[in-house]
Steps between C-alpha positions, in 0.01 A plus 500: 500500500571289189457802273755697702745213483440486118552875471830486700624210281417694176672814635810285597504341156490845337812623701820438319803337667766761578868488601722745683868448560697574808873456576532125503179390346145549371160548659230349279130598563367179337127563443450166331623301793356746755837524664778757554826343449859598591775355274855533612786484242721325744445260786439685830591420857294366788453847653305618196305170482397550862378855418298370194347223699417724796305730252298199365697429181550137401759345253349372180745267308251497207513885469859527619377785728399599847134566473177606683140570406454856345370704798567846624698345790718309254570838318619657829721192572650511156588868550646441843719211370603623156424870493273448199158672515232309314 
């Protein structure tokens, strides 16, 4: 099991961080932090915050982004919210 975890970590470390823009912001697939981050150019309203929270995103003041662990479910949630396919 430890070997599999090590292989997964090495694969993650070999994956570059990528960014895709959408109208109003950026989606960052942050491999180093093992997070997918949504960064809005302007402050959004409570309706969008509710959608993000309902999909498991949490606000990170440090990153200045809404973020979640990098999983397939996160990729689907990002596409549903922003229209960006990762």
